[in-house]
Coordinates of C-alpha atoms in Angstrom, one line a residue:
M1 CA 0.0 0.0 0.0
N2 CA 1.3 3.4 -0.9
R3 CA 0.4 6.9 0.2
W4 CA 1.1 10.3 -1.4
D5 CA 0.1 13.2 0.8
D6 CA -3.7 13.0 0.8
V7 CA -4.0 10.1 -1.7
L8 CA -4.0 6.5 -0.5
E9 CA -3.7 3.6 -2.9
V10 CA -6.1 0.7 -2.3
R11 CA -5.2 -2.7 -3.8
L12 CA -8.3 -4.8 -4.5
P13 CA -8.1 -8.5 -5.6
L14 CA -9.5 -9.7 -8.9
P15 CA -10.4 -13.3 -9.8
F16 CA -9.1 -13.1 -13.3
P17 CA -5.6 -12.5 -14.9
L18 CA -5.1 -8.9 -14.0
Q19 CA -5.3 -10.0 -10.3
V20 CA -5.4 -6.5 -8.8
V21 CA -7.1 -3.2 -9.5
K22 CA -6.1 0.0 -7.8
A23 CA -8.7 2.3 -6.3
Y24 CA -7.8 5.5 -4.5
L25 CA -8.9 6.9 -1.2
I26 CA -8.6 10.7 -0.8
R27 CA -8.7 12.4 2.6
G28 CA -10.2 15.9 3.0
C29 CA -11.2 18.1 5.9
T30 CA -14.9 17.3 5.4
G31 CA -14.6 13.5 4.7
W32 CA -13.2 10.9 2.3
T33 CA -13.6 10.4 -1.4
I34 CA -13.4 6.9 -3.0
V35 CA -12.2 6.8 -6.6
D36 CA -13.2 3.4 -8.2
T37 CA -14.3 0.5 -6.1
G38 CA -13.3 -3.0 -7.2
L39 CA -15.7 -5.9 -7.6
H40 CA -18.6 -6.7 -5.4
S41 CA -17.0 -9.8 -3.8
S42 CA -16.3 -10.9 -0.2
E43 CA -12.6 -10.2 -0.8
G44 CA -13.3 -6.7 -2.0
I45 CA -15.6 -5.9 1.0
Q46 CA -13.0 -7.3 3.4
T47 CA -10.3 -5.1 1.8
W48 CA -12.4 -2.0 2.2
E49 CA -13.3 -2.9 5.8
A50 CA -9.7 -3.4 6.6
I51 CA -8.7 0.0 5.1
R52 CA -11.6 1.8 6.9
K53 CA -10.4 0.4 10.2
Q54 CA -6.8 1.1 9.5
E55 CA -7.5 4.7 8.6
G56 CA -9.9 5.1 11.5
F57 CA -13.1 6.4 9.7
Q58 CA -16.7 5.3 9.7
W59 CA -18.7 4.6 6.5
E60 CA -20.7 7.8 7.0
D61 CA -17.4 9.8 6.8
V62 CA -17.3 9.0 3.0
E63 CA -18.6 12.0 1.3
Q64 CA -18.6 10.7 -2.3
I65 CA -17.7 7.8 -4.6
V66 CA -16.3 8.8 -8.0
L67 CA -15.9 6.3 -10.9
T68 CA -13.6 6.6 -13.9
H69 CA -15.7 4.2 -15.9
Y70 CA -18.3 1.4 -15.9
H71 CA -16.1 -1.8 -16.2
P72 CA -16.8 -4.2 -13.4
D73 CA -13.5 -3.9 -11.6
H74 CA -14.1 -0.1 -11.2
Y75 CA -17.9 0.0 -10.9
G76 CA -18.7 -3.3 -9.2
L77 CA -18.8 -2.4 -5.5
S78 CA -20.2 1.1 -6.0
G79 CA -23.8 0.2 -5.2
W80 CA -22.8 -1.7 -2.0
L81 CA -20.6 1.2 -0.9
Q82 CA -23.4 3.6 -1.5
L83 CA -25.7 1.6 0.7
Q84 CA -23.0 1.6 3.5
T85 CA -22.1 5.3 3.2
G86 CA -25.2 7.1 1.9
A87 CA -22.8 9.0 -0.4
P88 CA -23.5 10.0 -4.0
V89 CA -21.9 7.9 -6.7
R90 CA -20.6 10.1 -9.5
I91 CA -20.1 8.7 -13.0
S92 CA -20.5 9.9 -16.6
R93 CA -23.9 9.3 -18.0
T94 CA -22.5 7.5 -21.0
D95 CA -20.8 4.9 -18.9
F96 CA -23.7 4.4 -16.5
D97 CA -25.9 3.7 -19.6
Q98 CA -23.3 1.2 -20.9
A99 CA -23.3 -0.6 -17.5
Q100 CA -27.1 -1.0 -18.0
L101 CA -26.6 -2.1 -21.6
F102 CA -24.3 -4.9 -20.5
W103 CA -25.7 -5.8 -17.0
G104 CA -29.0 -4.1 -16.6
D105 CA -32.2 -6.1 -15.9
G106 CA -33.3 -7.9 -19.0
S107 CA -30.1 -7.1 -20.9
R108 CA -29.7 -9.0 -24.2
Q109 CA -26.2 -7.7 -24.8
P110 CA -24.7 -11.1 -24.0
E111 CA -26.7 -12.7 -26.9
A112 CA -25.9 -9.7 -29.1
M113 CA -22.2 -10.2 -28.4
A114 CA -22.3 -13.9 -29.2
A115 CA -24.1 -13.2 -32.6
F116 CA -21.6 -10.4 -33.3
Y117 CA -18.6 -12.7 -32.7
R118 CA -20.2 -15.4 -34.9
E119 CA -20.5 -12.9 -37.8
H120 CA -16.8 -12.3 -37.4
G121 CA -15.9 -16.0 -37.7
L122 CA -16.0 -17.3 -34.1
E123 CA -16.9 -21.0 -34.0
Q124 CA -20.3 -21.8 -32.6
E125 CA -18.9 -23.8 -29.7
W126 CA -17.0 -20.7 -28.5
A127 CA -19.8 -18.2 -29.2
D128 CA -22.2 -20.4 -27.2
Q129 CA -20.1 -19.7 -24.1
I130 CA -20.3 -15.9 -24.3
P131 CA -23.7 -15.3 -22.8
A132 CA -23.1 -17.3 -19.6
H133 CA -19.6 -15.9 -19.3
L134 CA -20.8 -12.3 -19.5
R135 CA -23.7 -12.9 -17.1
R136 CA -21.2 -14.3 -14.6
F137 CA -20.2 -10.7 -14.0
N138 CA -23.7 -9.7 -12.7
R139 CA -22.9 -10.9 -9.2
W140 CA -19.9 -8.7 -9.1
I141 CA -21.7 -5.4 -10.1
T142 CA -25.0 -5.5 -8.3
P143 CA -26.6 -3.7 -6.7
H144 CA -26.3 -0.9 -9.2
P145 CA -25.8 2.6 -7.6
Q146 CA -28.1 5.6 -7.9
P147 CA -25.8 7.9 -9.9
V148 CA -25.1 11.6 -10.1
W149 CA -23.7 12.6 -13.5
L150 CA -20.2 13.9 -14.0
E151 CA -19.5 16.2 -16.9
A152 CA -16.2 16.6 -18.7
G153 CA -14.9 20.1 -18.7
E154 CA -16.2 20.8 -15.2
T155 CA -14.2 20.6 -12.0
I156 CA -14.7 18.4 -8.9
R157 CA -13.4 18.6 -5.3
L158 CA -11.6 15.4 -4.3
G159 CA -10.6 15.8 -0.7
D160 CA -9.5 19.4 -0.3
R161 CA -8.2 19.9 -3.9
T162 CA -9.9 20.9 -7.2
Y163 CA -9.5 18.5 -10.1
E164 CA -10.4 19.0 -13.7
I165 CA -12.7 16.4 -15.2
L166 CA -11.3 15.1 -18.4
H167 CA -13.0 12.9 -21.0
T168 CA -10.5 10.2 -21.9
P169 CA -12.4 7.7 -24.1
G170 CA -11.2 4.7 -26.0
H171 CA -11.0 2.0 -23.3
A172 CA -14.5 3.0 -22.4
D173 CA -16.8 5.5 -24.2
G174 CA -17.4 7.7 -21.2
H175 CA -14.1 7.2 -19.4
L176 CA -13.1 10.1 -17.2
S177 CA -9.8 11.1 -15.7
F178 CA -9.2 13.6 -12.9
Y179 CA -6.4 16.2 -13.1
D180 CA -4.9 18.3 -10.3
S181 CA -3.2 21.1 -12.3
E182 CA -1.4 22.5 -9.3
R183 CA 0.5 19.3 -8.6
G184 CA 0.3 17.9 -12.1
W185 CA -1.3 14.7 -10.7
L186 CA -3.6 12.6 -12.9
L187 CA -6.0 9.9 -11.5
G188 CA -6.2 8.1 -14.8
G189 CA -8.2 4.9 -14.3
D190 CA -7.5 2.7 -17.3
F191 CA -6.7 5.6 -19.7
L192 CA -2.9 5.2 -19.3
L193 CA -1.2 2.2 -17.7
P194 CA 2.6 1.9 -17.0
R195 CA 3.3 -1.7 -18.1
I196 CA 0.3 -3.1 -20.0
T197 CA -1.7 -1.6 -22.8
P198 CA -5.3 -0.6 -22.0
N199 CA -7.7 -2.9 -23.9
I200 CA -9.3 -1.1 -26.8
S201 CA -12.4 -3.2 -27.8
L202 CA -15.1 -3.0 -30.4
W203 CA -18.5 -4.0 -28.9
P204 CA -21.9 -3.9 -30.5
G205 CA -23.9 -0.9 -29.4
C206 CA -20.8 1.1 -28.5
D207 CA -18.2 3.3 -30.2
P208 CA -17.9 2.0 -33.8
N209 CA -14.2 3.1 -34.1
P210 CA -12.7 2.9 -30.5
L211 CA -9.1 2.8 -31.6
H212 CA -9.5 6.0 -33.6
T213 CA -11.1 7.5 -30.5
Y214 CA -8.2 6.2 -28.2
L215 CA -5.4 7.5 -30.5
S216 CA -7.2 10.8 -30.7
T217 CA -7.4 10.9 -26.9
L218 CA -3.6 10.1 -26.6
N219 CA -2.8 12.9 -29.0
R220 CA -5.0 15.4 -27.3
M221 CA -3.7 14.5 -23.8
K222 CA 0.0 14.5 -24.8
S223 CA 0.5 18.2 -24.1
L224 CA -1.0 18.1 -20.6
P225 CA 1.8 18.8 -18.1
V226 CA 1.4 15.7 -16.0
K227 CA 4.0 14.9 -13.4
R228 CA 2.5 11.8 -11.8
V229 CA -0.1 9.3 -13.0
F230 CA -2.1 7.2 -10.6
P231 CA -3.3 4.2 -12.7
A232 CA -5.7 1.4 -12.1
H233 CA -3.2 -1.3 -12.9
G234 CA 0.5 -1.0 -12.1
E235 CA 2.4 1.4 -10.0
M236 CA 2.3 5.2 -9.9
F237 CA 4.6 6.5 -12.7
E238 CA 6.0 9.8 -13.9
H239 CA 7.1 9.1 -17.6
Y240 CA 3.7 10.4 -18.9
R241 CA 4.6 11.7 -22.4
E242 CA 7.0 8.8 -23.0
R243 CA 4.3 6.3 -22.1
I244 CA 1.8 7.9 -24.5
E245 CA 4.4 7.7 -27.3
Q246 CA 5.0 4.0 -26.4
L247 CA 1.3 3.2 -26.7
E248 CA 1.0 5.1 -30.0
Q249 CA 3.9 3.0 -31.4
H250 CA 2.4 -0.2 -30.0
H251 CA -0.9 0.4 -31.9
Q252 CA 0.8 1.4 -35.1
K253 CA 2.9 -1.8 -35.0
R254 CA -0.2 -3.9 -34.4
L255 CA -2.1 -2.1 -37.2
R256 CA 0.8 -2.9 -39.6
S257 CA 0.8 -6.5 -38.5
M258 CA -2.9 -6.9 -39.1
R259 CA -2.8 -5.2 -42.4
Q260 CA -0.1 -7.6 -43.5
W261 CA -2.3 -10.6 -42.6
V262 CA -5.2 -9.3 -44.7
E263 CA -2.9 -8.3 -47.6
Q264 CA -1.9 -12.0 -47.9
E265 CA -5.4 -13.4 -47.9
E266 CA -9.0 -12.7 -47.1
L267 CA -9.6 -13.4 -43.4
T268 CA -12.2 -13.2 -40.7
A269 CA -11.4 -11.2 -37.6
T270 CA -11.3 -14.5 -35.6
E271 CA -8.6 -15.8 -38.0
V272 CA -6.6 -12.6 -37.6
C273 CA -7.1 -12.8 -33.8
F274 CA -5.6 -16.3 -33.5
R275 CA -2.6 -15.3 -35.7
E276 CA -2.0 -12.2 -33.5
F277 CA -2.7 -13.6 -30.0
G278 CA -2.4 -17.4 -30.5
Q279 CA -5.1 -20.0 -30.0
N280 CA -4.4 -21.0 -26.4
L281 CA -6.9 -18.5 -25.0
S282 CA -9.5 -18.8 -22.2
I283 CA -13.0 -17.6 -23.1
H284 CA -12.3 -14.5 -21.0
N285 CA -9.1 -13.7 -22.9
L286 CA -10.5 -14.6 -26.2
R287 CA -13.4 -12.2 -25.7
F288 CA -11.0 -9.3 -25.2
A289 CA -8.5 -10.4 -27.9
L290 CA -11.2 -10.7 -30.6
A291 CA -12.8 -7.3 -29.6
E292 CA -9.3 -5.7 -29.8
T293 CA -8.6 -7.3 -33.1
L294 CA -11.9 -5.9 -34.4
A295 CA -11.0 -2.5 -33.1
H296 CA -7.8 -2.5 -35.2
L297 CA -9.4 -4.0 -38.3
E298 CA -12.3 -1.5 -38.2
Y299 CA -9.8 1.3 -37.8
L300 CA -8.0 0.1 -41.0
R301 CA -11.3 -0.2 -42.8
Q302 CA -12.5 3.2 -41.8
Q303 CA -9.2 4.7 -42.8
G304 CA -9.6 3.2 -46.3
E305 CA -6.7 0.8 -45.8
S306 CA -8.8 -2.4 -45.9
D307 CA -12.2 -3.6 -47.0
R308 CA -14.6 -6.3 -45.8
Q309 CA -17.2 -8.4 -47.5
K310 CA -19.8 -10.8 -46.1
R311 CA -19.4 -14.3 -47.4
E312 CA -21.4 -17.3 -46.2
G313 CA -22.6 -15.4 -43.1
H314 CA -19.1 -14.1 -42.0
W315 CA -17.4 -10.8 -42.5
R316 CA -14.0 -11.2 -44.2
Y317 CA -11.4 -8.5 -44.3
S318 CA -8.9 -7.8 -47.2
A319 CA -6.5 -5.1 -48.0

């Protein structure tokens, strides 16, 4: 556990490959702010209870819960924490709506995802696993919170300091980051990570060109004078601009690789995915790998560098 002045890092366990997500607890003279929450699991609750006792505050001392985006490891425990604290949960309206799209009552997104993947060449035996796999997350994100909307371009008090609310989409359509311009500190969620690349995925019903969005976000954010980044995965880091440039280079390299595959022959996104990421993937990892492959292929297509045709029920990409 690390502490920087008023900002305390909270390491929350995850039952999938990332293993840990970082939330942040910010102390102020009128109470505490929680930034991101982890999953609704017994381990997550135990971690928060241990932190509360260690820091010596009661749940009613939490004045707000602020979310960078809707993904389960950030959003999942927000409803439970709201019930304990009575505090408002603040999130972008876009991301709350997408939480409902994926995990709201009566959601058909799991079936839409399976059909979407089938159109892009995923074998039926794999696609049939998608709905149950996605619905497994419901237990980790309910109850849903009663939200208050955050608007990019405005400011918010976190603890005793004023942060600018920045829209940093790509990883999630309504992803927000929080910037303290006096210190040059950025609470970045999954916008910028020090060691791994944020997953950029194409999902039905969401941004149709998320990689273009993410690259535009990186370019727009590059000039921000950031001295420290507090990420959701990995350690606090200070090489902000260098890391942005590394991620830009990573995606350009992957775009070149995928373009070479479809120059050689006409391929489905699933075929490209297995060539890029290998075939020894769990259903969890395959879902992300295929969605990231699609984000890159659709970027190429919308840039005019590739084409696609539907043959025998499957979309096939060519240069």
